[in-house]
XYZ file of C-alpha atoms in Angstrom:
778
model
C -13.039 -6.247 17.924
C -9.823 -7.739 16.563
C -9.642 -10.442 13.915
C -10.111 -13.957 15.249
C -8.790 -17.306 14.133
C -11.865 -18.178 12.112
C -11.118 -15.247 9.814
C -8.829 -17.884 8.340
C -6.191 -15.231 7.911
C -3.472 -17.840 8.066
C -5.174 -19.970 5.446
C -5.597 -16.942 3.166
C -2.164 -15.429 3.543
C 0.001 -18.050 5.202
C 1.590 -19.640 2.128
C 5.080 -18.715 1.102
C 3.972 -16.912 -2.055
C 0.947 -15.140 -0.662
C 0.277 -11.837 0.989
C 1.727 -11.857 4.527
C 1.945 -8.212 5.584
C 2.469 -8.076 9.332
C 1.345 -4.485 9.283
C -1.793 -5.240 7.275
C -3.266 -7.255 10.125
C -2.097 -4.754 12.737
C -3.722 -1.934 10.786
C -7.129 -3.547 11.035
C -6.516 -4.410 14.657
C -5.711 -0.785 15.489
C -8.790 0.427 13.624
C -11.093 -2.150 15.155
C -9.766 -1.671 18.699
C -10.324 2.061 18.413
C -13.924 1.419 17.479
C -14.679 -1.439 19.874
C -15.503 0.951 22.715
C -18.207 2.513 20.560
C -19.647 -0.783 19.366
C -22.521 -0.574 21.826
C -23.964 2.367 19.930
C -25.840 0.626 17.137
C -28.171 3.345 15.857
C -28.185 4.757 12.358
C -26.606 7.957 13.626
C -23.131 8.455 12.138
C -20.960 8.440 15.291
C -17.680 8.813 13.390
C -18.679 12.072 11.763
C -19.993 13.481 15.019
C -16.900 12.403 16.876
C -14.484 13.899 14.347
C -16.337 17.202 14.419
C -16.220 17.277 18.211
C -12.571 16.299 18.436
C -11.374 18.685 15.734
C -10.265 21.936 17.384
C -11.735 25.198 16.126
C -9.031 27.295 14.470
C -9.846 30.994 14.503
C -7.672 33.031 12.134
C -9.697 36.221 12.145
C -6.621 38.091 13.351
C -4.647 37.412 10.156
C -3.739 40.583 8.290
C -4.848 40.442 4.645
C -2.875 42.142 1.890
C -4.592 44.883 -0.043
C -4.608 42.813 -3.263
C -5.427 39.510 -1.581
C -8.070 38.646 -4.209
C -5.302 38.102 -6.780
C -3.400 35.637 -4.607
C -4.346 31.939 -4.303
C -3.220 30.957 -0.789
C -3.981 31.393 2.891
C -1.062 30.489 5.151
C -1.986 30.044 8.810
C 0.205 30.038 11.951
C -0.267 26.268 12.434
C 1.554 25.664 9.122
C -1.639 24.918 7.186
C -2.016 26.165 3.624
C -5.365 26.615 1.866
C -5.368 26.821 -1.934
C -8.202 28.136 -4.091
C -8.651 25.518 -6.806
C -10.321 28.086 -9.093
C -7.317 30.431 -9.099
C -5.531 31.080 -12.442
C -2.306 30.149 -10.640
C -3.728 26.826 -9.420
C -1.721 24.474 -11.644
C 1.743 25.922 -11.002
C 0.988 26.524 -7.338
C -0.111 22.907 -6.894
C 3.221 21.621 -8.211
C 5.024 23.824 -5.706
C 2.836 22.841 -2.749
C 3.190 19.125 -3.470
C 6.955 19.605 -3.307
C 6.950 21.326 0.109
C 3.779 20.209 1.954
C 1.543 17.219 2.647
C -1.899 17.184 0.968
C -4.572 16.811 3.640
C -7.843 17.374 1.787
C -8.497 18.236 -1.856
C -12.219 18.705 -2.483
C -13.482 20.561 -5.524
C -12.892 24.230 -4.641
C -10.520 24.517 -1.667
C -7.467 22.327 -1.017
C -5.735 21.954 2.337
C -2.014 21.268 2.782
C 0.224 21.072 5.831
C 3.911 21.851 6.118
C 5.454 19.034 8.154
C 8.917 17.894 9.078
C 8.612 15.078 6.551
C 7.447 17.361 3.749
C 10.367 19.729 4.337
C 12.700 16.739 4.273
C 11.264 15.854 0.855
C 11.573 19.467 -0.345
C 15.222 19.702 0.615
C 15.782 16.332 -1.084
C 14.934 17.934 -4.447
C 17.116 20.990 -3.756
C 14.397 23.459 -2.685
C 15.876 25.507 0.151
C 14.207 27.457 2.966
C 14.686 30.813 1.247
C 12.836 29.614 -1.851
C 10.007 28.148 0.227
C 9.444 31.304 2.279
C 9.854 33.660 -0.687
C 7.238 31.922 -2.806
C 4.816 31.389 0.077
C 5.014 35.054 1.014
C 4.404 36.073 -2.564
C 1.365 33.803 -3.076
C -0.240 34.256 0.337
C -3.308 36.471 0.805
C -2.088 37.302 4.304
C 1.262 38.271 5.724
C 3.355 35.174 6.279
C 3.049 34.221 9.999
C 6.166 34.283 12.110
C 5.501 30.717 13.308
C 5.706 29.431 9.747
C 9.014 31.173 9.082
C 10.494 29.770 12.270
C 9.282 26.235 11.595
C 10.631 26.172 8.031
C 14.046 27.574 8.980
C 14.512 25.313 11.988
C 13.629 22.135 10.122
C 15.554 22.807 6.930
C 18.852 23.974 8.431
C 19.968 20.347 8.796
C 17.929 18.472 6.207
C 19.776 17.908 2.979
C 23.028 19.284 4.301
C 24.660 15.913 3.688
C 24.098 13.080 1.247
C 25.208 9.466 1.114
C 26.326 8.705 -2.426
C 27.500 5.402 -3.912
C 30.101 6.225 -6.549
C 32.261 3.584 -8.222
C 31.215 1.107 -5.548
C 32.424 3.361 -2.718
C 30.172 5.281 -0.358
C 30.814 9.017 0.072
C 29.191 11.515 2.414
C 28.823 14.768 0.476
C 27.917 18.300 1.487
C 28.243 21.814 0.140
C 29.307 22.941 3.597
C 32.598 21.575 4.970
C 31.548 22.535 8.519
C 28.682 20.034 8.274
C 31.146 17.246 7.467
C 33.321 18.324 10.388
C 30.281 18.258 12.655
C 29.423 14.734 11.534
C 32.969 13.547 12.098
C 32.841 14.844 15.636
C 30.666 11.831 16.466
C 32.779 8.804 17.320
C 30.834 6.226 15.287
C 31.189 8.311 12.124
C 34.828 9.226 12.728
C 35.711 5.534 12.955
C 34.068 4.989 9.556
C 35.915 7.805 7.732
C 38.422 6.594 5.143
C 40.073 9.858 4.149
C 40.744 13.278 5.677
C 40.448 16.238 5.080
C 37.193 16.592 3.074
C 37.693 16.296 -0.667
C 36.376 19.133 -2.820
C 34.651 18.194 -6.053
C 32.702 19.976 -8.760
C 29.038 20.592 -8.246
C 28.324 18.663 -11.450
C 24.813 17.463 -12.218
C 23.420 18.812 -8.950
C 23.626 22.318 -10.417
C 21.308 21.414 -13.278
C 18.595 20.505 -10.821
C 19.173 23.664 -8.810
C 18.771 25.750 -11.957
C 15.526 23.925 -12.761
C 14.207 24.571 -9.266
C 14.862 28.274 -9.651
C 11.641 28.315 -11.678
C 9.793 27.968 -8.365
C 11.328 31.274 -7.282
C 9.721 32.948 -10.298
C 6.238 31.684 -9.382
C 3.847 34.588 -8.781
C 6.559 37.163 -9.426
C 4.082 39.358 -11.301
C 2.081 39.734 -8.061
C 4.837 41.804 -6.458
C 5.356 45.474 -7.159
C 9.077 45.131 -6.482
C 10.503 42.285 -8.473
C 12.705 39.837 -6.582
C 15.692 39.321 -8.831
C 18.138 38.213 -6.150
C 18.336 34.541 -7.006
C 21.424 32.652 -5.994
C 23.666 31.747 -8.870
C 24.429 28.105 -9.415
C 28.129 28.659 -9.970
C 28.750 29.690 -6.363
C 28.299 26.171 -4.933
C 31.068 23.656 -4.270
C 30.684 20.050 -3.069
C 32.905 18.445 -0.410
C 32.977 14.802 0.628
C 34.682 12.110 2.652
C 34.811 8.399 1.877
C 33.301 5.745 4.143
C 35.234 2.553 4.805
C 34.160 -0.660 3.160
C 31.893 -2.913 5.146
C 28.183 -2.676 5.806
C 28.761 -2.195 9.488
C 30.367 1.196 8.825
C 27.648 2.282 6.417
C 24.864 1.420 8.852
C 26.704 3.219 11.660
C 26.953 6.387 9.553
C 23.268 6.228 8.588
C 22.044 5.615 12.130
C 24.262 8.176 13.852
C 23.509 10.895 11.310
C 19.782 10.352 11.698
C 19.972 10.350 15.508
C 21.960 13.601 15.531
C 19.499 15.439 13.293
C 21.396 15.202 9.992
C 19.481 12.543 8.001
C 21.484 11.575 4.951
C 19.885 11.769 1.539
C 20.800 8.597 -0.357
C 21.775 8.919 -3.992
C 23.270 6.591 -6.591
C 25.614 7.918 -9.237
C 24.720 5.137 -11.673
C 26.406 6.787 -14.661
C 29.774 6.610 -12.883
C 29.322 3.017 -11.649
C 31.857 0.977 -13.582
C 31.796 -1.997 -11.232
C 28.292 -3.330 -11.821
C 27.291 -4.572 -15.275
C 24.932 -2.485 -17.395
C 21.455 -3.789 -18.166
C 20.587 -3.690 -21.859
C 17.078 -2.273 -21.607
C 15.162 0.683 -23.017
C 11.518 1.643 -23.300
C 9.778 0.620 -26.486
C 8.584 3.319 -28.860
C 4.993 2.458 -27.927
C 5.650 3.292 -24.271
C 4.924 6.966 -23.751
C 4.940 8.071 -20.117
C 2.407 10.787 -19.341
C 3.431 14.218 -18.154
C 2.741 13.498 -14.477
C 4.799 10.290 -14.706
C 7.680 12.250 -16.221
C 7.313 14.860 -13.485
C 7.505 12.146 -10.836
C 10.608 10.629 -12.445
C 12.257 14.057 -12.688
C 12.064 14.273 -8.899
C 13.980 11.008 -8.697
C 16.594 11.728 -11.372
C 16.663 15.546 -11.333
C 20.349 15.810 -10.480
C 21.652 13.071 -12.758
C 21.653 10.536 -9.929
C 19.001 8.152 -8.615
C 17.707 9.340 -5.264
C 15.737 6.957 -3.070
C 12.165 7.910 -2.294
C 8.459 7.269 -2.758
C 6.135 8.121 -5.646
C 2.390 8.188 -4.910
C 0.076 7.708 -7.890
C -3.604 6.673 -7.857
C -4.576 3.131 -8.792
C -4.762 2.858 -12.570
C -2.490 5.882 -13.132
C 0.501 3.851 -14.323
C 2.684 3.036 -11.325
C 4.074 -0.022 -13.114
C 5.180 1.960 -16.177
C 6.733 4.552 -13.872
C 8.787 1.823 -12.182
C 9.831 0.312 -15.522
C 10.879 3.762 -16.768
C 13.046 4.174 -13.662
C 14.684 0.797 -14.327
C 15.377 1.801 -17.943
C 17.008 5.008 -16.704
C 19.354 3.324 -14.211
C 20.432 0.538 -16.623
C 21.624 -1.687 -13.766
C 20.323 -4.851 -12.130
C 16.838 -4.388 -10.683
C 14.960 -6.320 -8.007
C 11.202 -5.803 -7.783
C 9.161 -6.832 -4.721
C 5.388 -7.349 -4.963
C 2.725 -8.442 -2.514
C 1.563 -11.619 -4.311
C 2.533 -14.124 -6.969
C -0.210 -12.777 -9.248
C 1.220 -9.281 -8.981
C 4.741 -10.567 -9.652
C 3.523 -12.275 -12.820
C 1.870 -9.049 -13.958
C 5.101 -7.113 -13.418
C 6.955 -9.656 -15.550
C 4.399 -9.323 -18.367
C 4.433 -5.521 -18.194
C 8.252 -5.401 -18.216
C 8.356 -7.451 -21.402
C 5.502 -5.420 -22.908
C 6.927 -1.933 -22.343
C 10.685 -2.563 -22.669
C 12.967 -4.271 -25.164
C 14.768 -6.380 -22.564
C 15.764 -9.951 -23.387
C 13.147 -12.286 -21.933
C 15.877 -14.454 -20.394
C 16.998 -11.468 -18.305
C 13.651 -11.147 -16.501
C 13.465 -13.778 -13.764
C 10.364 -14.610 -11.739
C 11.083 -15.794 -8.206
C 7.892 -17.099 -6.594
C 7.165 -20.470 -5.027
C 5.504 -21.830 -8.161
C 8.217 -20.481 -10.450
C 10.963 -22.068 -8.345
C 9.121 -25.394 -8.010
C 8.822 -25.658 -11.810
C 12.594 -25.838 -12.152
C 13.763 -29.440 -12.377
C 17.370 -29.020 -11.229
C 18.913 -26.914 -8.498
C 21.281 -25.389 -11.049
C 18.294 -24.111 -13.037
C 17.585 -21.605 -10.263
C 20.946 -19.865 -10.638
C 20.893 -16.204 -11.603
C 22.811 -15.736 -14.873
C 25.933 -13.596 -14.991
C 25.503 -9.952 -15.846
C 22.687 -7.555 -15.119
C 19.184 -8.994 -14.655
C 15.699 -8.114 -13.434
C 14.428 -10.308 -10.591
C 10.755 -10.115 -9.597
C 9.656 -11.662 -6.320
C 7.247 -11.204 -3.422
C 7.694 -9.674 0.015
C 6.734 -12.929 1.704
C 9.110 -15.020 -0.399
C 12.024 -12.739 0.375
C 11.243 -12.421 4.093
C 10.500 -16.131 4.628
C 12.319 -16.990 7.864
C 11.743 -20.752 8.078
C 13.748 -23.494 6.443
C 13.810 -23.145 2.650
C 14.101 -25.788 -0.022
C 17.579 -26.345 -1.419
C 16.721 -24.550 -4.665
C 15.083 -21.608 -2.904
C 17.951 -21.254 -0.433
C 20.485 -21.271 -3.249
C 18.657 -18.556 -5.165
C 18.223 -16.417 -2.049
C 21.937 -16.681 -1.328
C 22.712 -15.385 -4.808
C 20.286 -12.472 -4.428
C 21.877 -11.410 -1.140
C 25.374 -11.937 -2.533
C 25.206 -9.437 -5.389
C 24.664 -5.681 -5.664
C 21.480 -4.283 -7.155
C 21.273 -0.934 -8.830
C 17.595 -0.377 -8.017
C 15.023 -1.943 -5.727
C 11.379 -1.247 -6.636
C 8.898 -1.821 -3.831
C 5.371 -2.136 -5.183
C 2.640 -1.288 -2.638
C 5.364 0.200 -0.444
C 2.959 0.904 2.426
C 3.594 -2.734 3.408
C 7.321 -2.172 3.904
C 7.154 -1.014 7.564
C 6.057 -4.527 8.616
C 8.815 -6.061 10.746
C 9.347 -9.117 8.537
C 9.785 -6.971 5.415
C 12.352 -4.694 7.021
C 14.762 -7.639 7.022
C 14.565 -7.741 3.227
C 15.945 -4.226 2.882
C 18.711 -5.028 5.363
C 19.837 -8.223 3.602
C 19.597 -7.121 -0.043
C 22.348 -4.699 -1.106
C 20.777 -2.045 -3.266
C 22.041 1.375 -4.297
C 18.665 3.085 -4.759
C 15.119 2.291 -3.603
C 11.885 3.396 -5.262
C 8.616 2.889 -3.419
C 5.326 2.917 -5.346
C 1.869 3.145 -3.812
C -1.547 4.697 -4.291
C -2.317 5.134 -0.602
C 0.473 6.312 1.649
C -1.603 5.722 4.783
C -1.640 3.105 7.533
C -3.886 2.828 10.553
C -1.016 1.713 12.826
C 1.035 4.908 12.438
C 4.061 3.164 10.887
C 3.919 5.106 7.639
C 6.467 7.620 8.969
C 9.039 4.816 9.158
C 9.225 4.877 5.367
C 11.174 8.149 5.488
C 14.276 6.358 6.712
C 13.518 2.863 5.360
C 13.033 4.101 1.784
C 13.359 7.876 1.575
C 11.196 10.992 1.350
C 8.045 11.271 -0.709
C 9.193 12.568 -4.081
C 5.854 13.129 -5.790
C 2.112 12.722 -5.193
C -0.515 13.118 -7.910
C -3.956 14.662 -7.464
C -6.741 12.114 -8.050
C -9.330 14.664 -9.181
C -6.949 16.401 -11.592
C -6.168 13.108 -13.327
C -9.882 12.301 -13.463
C -10.757 15.648 -15.053
C -8.060 15.093 -17.674
C -9.444 11.673 -18.586
C -6.632 9.564 -17.142
C -8.969 8.062 -14.507
C -12.616 7.059 -14.664
C -15.329 9.140 -13.060
C -16.654 7.131 -10.136
C -20.082 7.349 -8.527
C -19.653 6.370 -4.854
C -22.877 5.080 -3.313
C -23.518 3.854 0.219
C -26.648 1.692 0.458
C -28.291 1.308 3.868
C -29.857 -2.116 4.365
C -32.062 -2.717 7.406
C -31.433 -5.917 9.339
C -34.234 -8.473 9.369
C -35.623 -9.473 12.753
C -34.155 -12.983 12.767
C -30.687 -11.884 11.663
C -30.612 -8.956 14.080
C -31.433 -11.316 16.946
C -28.474 -13.515 15.982
C -26.257 -10.452 15.589
C -27.050 -9.181 19.088
C -26.618 -12.650 20.540
C -23.094 -12.898 19.136
C -22.084 -9.240 19.381
C -19.578 -9.967 22.141
C -17.611 -12.192 19.754
C -16.403 -11.918 16.192
C -19.147 -14.263 14.968
C -21.551 -11.344 14.524
C -20.009 -10.317 11.209
C -21.487 -13.338 9.391
C -24.988 -12.060 10.128
C -24.566 -8.438 9.071
C -22.594 -9.585 5.998
C -25.380 -11.990 4.974
C -28.257 -9.764 6.057
C -31.071 -10.896 3.665
C -31.864 -7.314 2.676
C -28.212 -6.777 1.803
C -28.202 -10.086 -0.068
C -31.202 -9.022 -2.169
C -29.653 -5.637 -2.979
C -26.386 -7.297 -4.030
C -28.352 -9.771 -6.156
C -30.401 -6.974 -7.739
C -27.344 -4.828 -8.530
C -25.552 -7.833 -9.998
C -28.399 -8.671 -12.402
C -28.953 -4.991 -13.242
C -25.332 -4.269 -14.171
C -24.766 -7.582 -15.928
C -27.791 -6.687 -18.062
C -26.023 -3.434 -19.005
C -22.923 -5.345 -20.078
C -20.844 -4.235 -17.084
C -18.084 -6.198 -15.338
C -18.497 -6.562 -11.566
C -16.229 -7.286 -8.617
C -17.961 -8.177 -5.344
C -15.690 -7.890 -2.299
C -16.335 -9.817 0.902
C -13.636 -10.219 3.533
C -15.457 -12.891 5.524
C -14.720 -16.255 3.909
C -17.887 -18.027 5.073
C -20.044 -15.214 3.689
C -18.002 -15.060 0.492
C -18.599 -18.739 -0.230
C -22.327 -18.522 0.535
C -22.785 -15.473 -1.715
C -20.867 -17.034 -4.614
C -22.370 -20.504 -4.328
C -25.969 -19.291 -4.031
C -25.592 -16.800 -6.877
C -23.581 -19.321 -8.939
C -20.608 -17.084 -9.623
C -16.871 -17.883 -9.311
C -15.020 -16.768 -6.193
C -11.396 -16.149 -5.253
C -9.837 -16.264 -1.792
C -6.354 -16.850 -0.431
C -6.892 -20.612 -0.522
C -7.766 -20.597 -4.244
C -4.952 -22.310 -6.206
C -2.927 -19.941 -8.355
C -3.790 -21.693 -11.627
C -7.532 -21.592 -10.868
C -7.260 -17.952 -9.850
C -5.542 -17.015 -13.091
C -8.138 -18.915 -15.150
C -11.001 -17.032 -13.452
C -9.320 -13.650 -13.934
C -8.484 -14.372 -17.575
C -12.092 -15.390 -18.269
C -13.249 -12.195 -16.579
C -10.885 -10.072 -18.687
C -11.395 -11.538 -22.116
C -14.744 -13.335 -22.298
C -18.415 -12.706 -21.629
C -18.768 -16.022 -19.795
C -17.618 -14.545 -16.478
C -19.003 -11.078 -15.772
C -19.035 -11.162 -11.967
C -16.327 -12.401 -9.606
C -16.650 -12.636 -5.833
C -13.318 -11.983 -4.165
C -11.813 -11.657 -0.701
C -9.266 -9.050 0.320
C -6.564 -10.791 -1.735
C -7.968 -8.628 -4.537
C -7.402 -5.340 -2.729
C -4.126 -4.630 -4.523
C -2.074 -5.516 -7.570
C -4.721 -7.355 -9.587
C -4.961 -6.027 -13.135
C -8.634 -6.055 -14.168
C -9.002 -3.120 -16.574
C -12.490 -4.177 -17.711
C -14.077 -3.952 -14.224
C -16.311 -0.899 -13.896
C -18.620 -1.861 -11.004
C -17.538 -2.772 -7.500
C -19.794 -3.891 -4.645
C -18.578 -4.183 -1.062
C -20.762 -6.476 1.021
C -18.277 -6.909 3.867
C -15.061 -5.239 5.012
C -12.713 -5.227 7.988
C -12.550 -2.267 10.324
C -12.111 1.378 9.419
C -9.146 0.933 7.095
C -9.006 4.000 4.832
C -6.352 2.332 2.728
C -8.493 -0.697 1.929
C -11.336 1.582 0.832
C -9.060 3.531 -1.510
C -7.368 0.417 -2.877
C -10.718 -1.143 -3.701
C -11.892 1.990 -5.456
C -8.702 1.757 -7.489
C -9.855 -1.549 -8.996
C -12.341 0.393 -11.185
C -10.428 3.643 -11.770
C -8.797 2.689 -15.038
C -10.694 4.154 -18.042
C -12.370 1.471 -20.113
C -11.533 1.117 -23.827
C -14.274 2.183 -26.250
C -16.345 3.669 -23.419
C -18.142 6.956 -24.175
C -16.577 10.103 -22.783
C -17.898 11.012 -19.369
C -19.041 7.463 -18.556
C -19.092 6.482 -14.894
C -17.873 3.560 -12.859
C -19.893 2.573 -9.803
C -18.607 1.909 -6.295
C -21.288 0.482 -3.986
C -20.880 -0.117 -0.261
C -23.716 -2.124 1.290
C -24.091 -1.346 4.996
C -26.347 -3.131 7.494
C -27.984 -0.436 9.622
C -27.963 -0.592 13.411
C -24.683 -2.531 13.362
C -21.021 -1.676 13.780
C -20.757 -1.430 9.972
C -22.274 2.054 10.273
C -19.316 3.262 12.299
C -16.709 1.473 10.208
C -18.006 2.743 6.870
C -17.833 6.370 8.006
C -14.192 6.028 9.049
C -13.200 4.183 5.878
C -14.456 6.918 3.584
C -12.359 9.716 5.043
C -9.323 9.250 2.784
C -11.399 9.287 -0.417
C -13.413 12.276 0.792
C -10.109 14.097 1.328
C -9.179 13.255 -2.273
C -12.334 14.984 -3.511
C -14.784 12.081 -3.809
C -18.336 12.339 -2.490
C -20.587 9.570 -1.221
C -24.299 9.422 -1.959
C -26.351 7.671 0.738
C -29.318 5.640 -0.585
C -31.867 4.416 1.955
C -34.660 3.005 -0.229
C -32.830 0.609 -2.544
C -33.930 -2.396 -0.445
C -37.584 -1.658 -1.158
C -36.875 -0.914 -4.819
C -34.917 -4.155 -5.294
C -37.646 -6.185 -3.569
C -40.335 -4.606 -5.779
C -38.350 -5.262 -8.977
C -37.713 -8.872 -8.009
C -41.451 -9.388 -7.475
C -42.512 -7.526 -10.612
C -39.987 -9.111 -13.011
C -38.632 -12.360 -11.522
C -37.182 -13.381 -14.887
C -34.884 -10.372 -15.185
C -34.283 -10.017 -11.449
C -34.488 -13.502 -9.906
C -33.810 -13.961 -6.192
C -32.654 -16.933 -4.134
C -34.403 -15.533 -1.027
C -38.047 -15.149 -2.122
C -39.615 -16.065 1.234
C -38.950 -15.998 4.969
C -38.274 -19.741 4.853
C -35.182 -19.231 2.695
C -33.954 -16.567 5.123
C -34.186 -19.008 8.040
C -32.359 -21.624 5.984
C -29.622 -19.054 5.398
C -29.151 -18.767 9.180
C -28.766 -22.537 9.377
C -26.201 -22.417 6.562
C -24.226 -19.777 8.451
C -24.201 -21.919 11.618
C -23.100 -24.906 9.563
C -20.309 -22.865 7.983
C -19.128 -21.709 11.410
C -19.121 -25.294 12.702
C -17.118 -26.459 9.696
C -14.633 -23.653 10.173
C -14.223 -24.471 13.868
C -13.826 -28.154 13.039
C -11.216 -27.399 10.371
C -9.323 -25.204 12.814
C -9.432 -27.993 15.422
C -8.123 -30.499 12.883
C -5.253 -28.198 11.954
C -4.461 -27.705 15.623
C -4.616 -31.460 16.229
C -2.374 -32.116 13.241
C 0.123 -29.590 14.534
C 0.051 -31.196 18.002
C 0.637 -34.647 16.529
C 3.669 -33.387 14.648
C 5.070 -31.904 17.841
C 4.424 -35.121 19.768
C 6.029 -37.145 17.021
C 9.122 -35.010 17.215
C 9.148 -35.433 20.996
C 8.713 -39.222 20.795
C 11.681 -41.370 21.637
C 12.525 -45.042 21.635
C 14.503 -46.396 24.571
C 15.958 -49.810 25.532
C 15.097 -51.087 29.001
C 18.266 -51.805 30.950
C 18.891 -55.508 31.419
C 16.235 -56.652 28.951
C 15.706 -56.984 25.255
C 12.411 -55.154 25.291
C 12.265 -51.887 23.355
C 9.746 -49.363 24.618
C 8.546 -46.323 22.700
C 7.532 -43.446 24.934
C 5.334 -40.705 23.577
C 3.964 -37.561 25.191
C 0.179 -37.432 25.704
C -2.197 -35.015 27.354
C -4.668 -36.007 30.076
C -7.618 -36.083 27.679
C -5.932 -38.589 25.414
C -4.764 -40.732 28.315
C -8.395 -40.988 29.414
C -9.526 -42.274 26.027
C -9.896 -39.188 23.847
C -8.373 -39.009 20.395
C -8.795 -42.776 19.774
C -5.869 -43.574 22.066
C -5.862 -47.164 23.341
C -3.680 -49.109 25.732
C -1.768 -51.919 24.084
C 0.286 -54.715 25.705
C 3.323 -56.244 24.028
C 4.587 -59.733 24.906
C 8.390 -60.055 24.980
C 9.976 -62.568 22.631
C 10.055 -66.059 24.204
C 13.776 -66.383 23.457
C 14.407 -63.355 25.676
């Protein structure tokens, strides 16, 4: 079930500027391996739904004791640390803000939302100065039932160490701070930390800006206060807190030792950057333009990052189209120090550069693009130098993590990036950061604060938890349905279309089901092809803009070439890709673009309002959500309440049935619903017969279907041949490097010896024996 070589993954993502997420491939492999055991079940029954229902344990909470006025309260809190919120409660809005701060959203359908208190969510809560007493007080007040003892125990045990100490960079020196001197003494009892301490005893300092945030968070303690007969007025005063600290010795070895030891001993250090007090690093002259007006949820997310007057590292989760880029630019304008931005592709990096110049007043010469094309355009090595002073550098994960030999210009620029200090690192699509190659980037680049941005904080390989110590806690997560109801996101109609396999294609599918070659036949199922063709003509006739996603490259090319539409894959040159996207954005010449998974993230196509999936890899929930995000942005001049359309075409009686069910789970948890349509094949076929001018088809008869099978076989053969040629070319390079020229002892004859395999020595590969006559004079 895992991806094979003829997926051409290396060709798509192997270049230095392209998408090379180690974890991206492993995600699909995990998802596909988990489903490979069930691949034999090929009926139209939804095995994923049945399996999840069977595996999910039944939780019986009939023994919970309800309060007498439970109807007024919005929450159920269960002993397994689950919280259920009534979305129709008058207290819904304020309660949601509180729950996002202390718990992980699990499912948020229309009427009842589910959250879970986890170790990671409590870590995030403590990071924004919400203590255990506040959490338990508010939960008890809002809960319909008496707060379970298990919940109280879990919250107290997991917050007694979180947030007790912070790692702060102040005036280019690292300090470990805490309001409790005994915590600092406990940390110094560990040898690795004691060796890193630069001063003793702990230094007392004013509470400063941290108190402002604590006062703001006291508003949580007032939530639902009118529900209690006895008012809780015992709220800790801010003036009772004092901050102590010790300095860490210079040298990154000491800093890493303090981080690692603290985490291992159960005292993870919150990382903060006192940028206002940083006199060492130059200030960046940048501010938001007057036309840039962050929305309230963006300001709320930024307040979690800068609530105490410092920049705390962490992750902000916003839906696609909700303004993650503007949120990152606003953070950069707040820090006013050098910024490095990492993206997942050269196209995305170019978009960040354009957006930075659009929404801020920064000097254009201070925004540097560092991708392969941008570096190659420079004529001299000196042209790649980073200018003195504060700058914004925008690059890609793959460019920064490239481990092979670099060009002289690229190596020089990389050396300068690693040799300076950066005030802020912004990681776009941060769910890629756990990949092993990208971890090296965060180790080599010295940055004071890190901000991760993503729409889907999920991975199928389980590495998403690593972000808590690689980046920081989740600071904020927006609700997709709330933003949709307020008009910030488009309403989307999600439709799954079942397409029966034709007899000839199903025979080929079963014949190849043991290998990865079966995907070509369910991707190019003639019934699916006709439905895609019908939907394309129908929506183009309405004036819509369509994106058609197909992960399989052979199928992608056949779809695009037969339907005479442009296509984009990893092998498409950057200039050609940009021309296609620009024509799609601004003209009526290109209304449909076929695209591989390079379009899953970070491609700005605000005009697209219809998306069709004809092929996908595995049960990746993240890919499903990212693709939906391509059409979430509201369209200009569109009537209020207009819909975007998200079609998934599924070949019945194939493994696509299982995969599609698993992929939809994340969006279902966000409140989206899928409508299953089973008769669109017949409808499309009837329309194509009745009105061939409006709905033409390239597969009118069975003969064309058989020819399509031949075209698939030809495409597979070409792909295999291309792979063999690449392998042969690689072998020749290795043999050339291994070749040597030697002088025979006692003679003037020079002999060149070269390594060959047995096939070549027997005549394969155009190898021939040749005899050389020695010079007569010798």
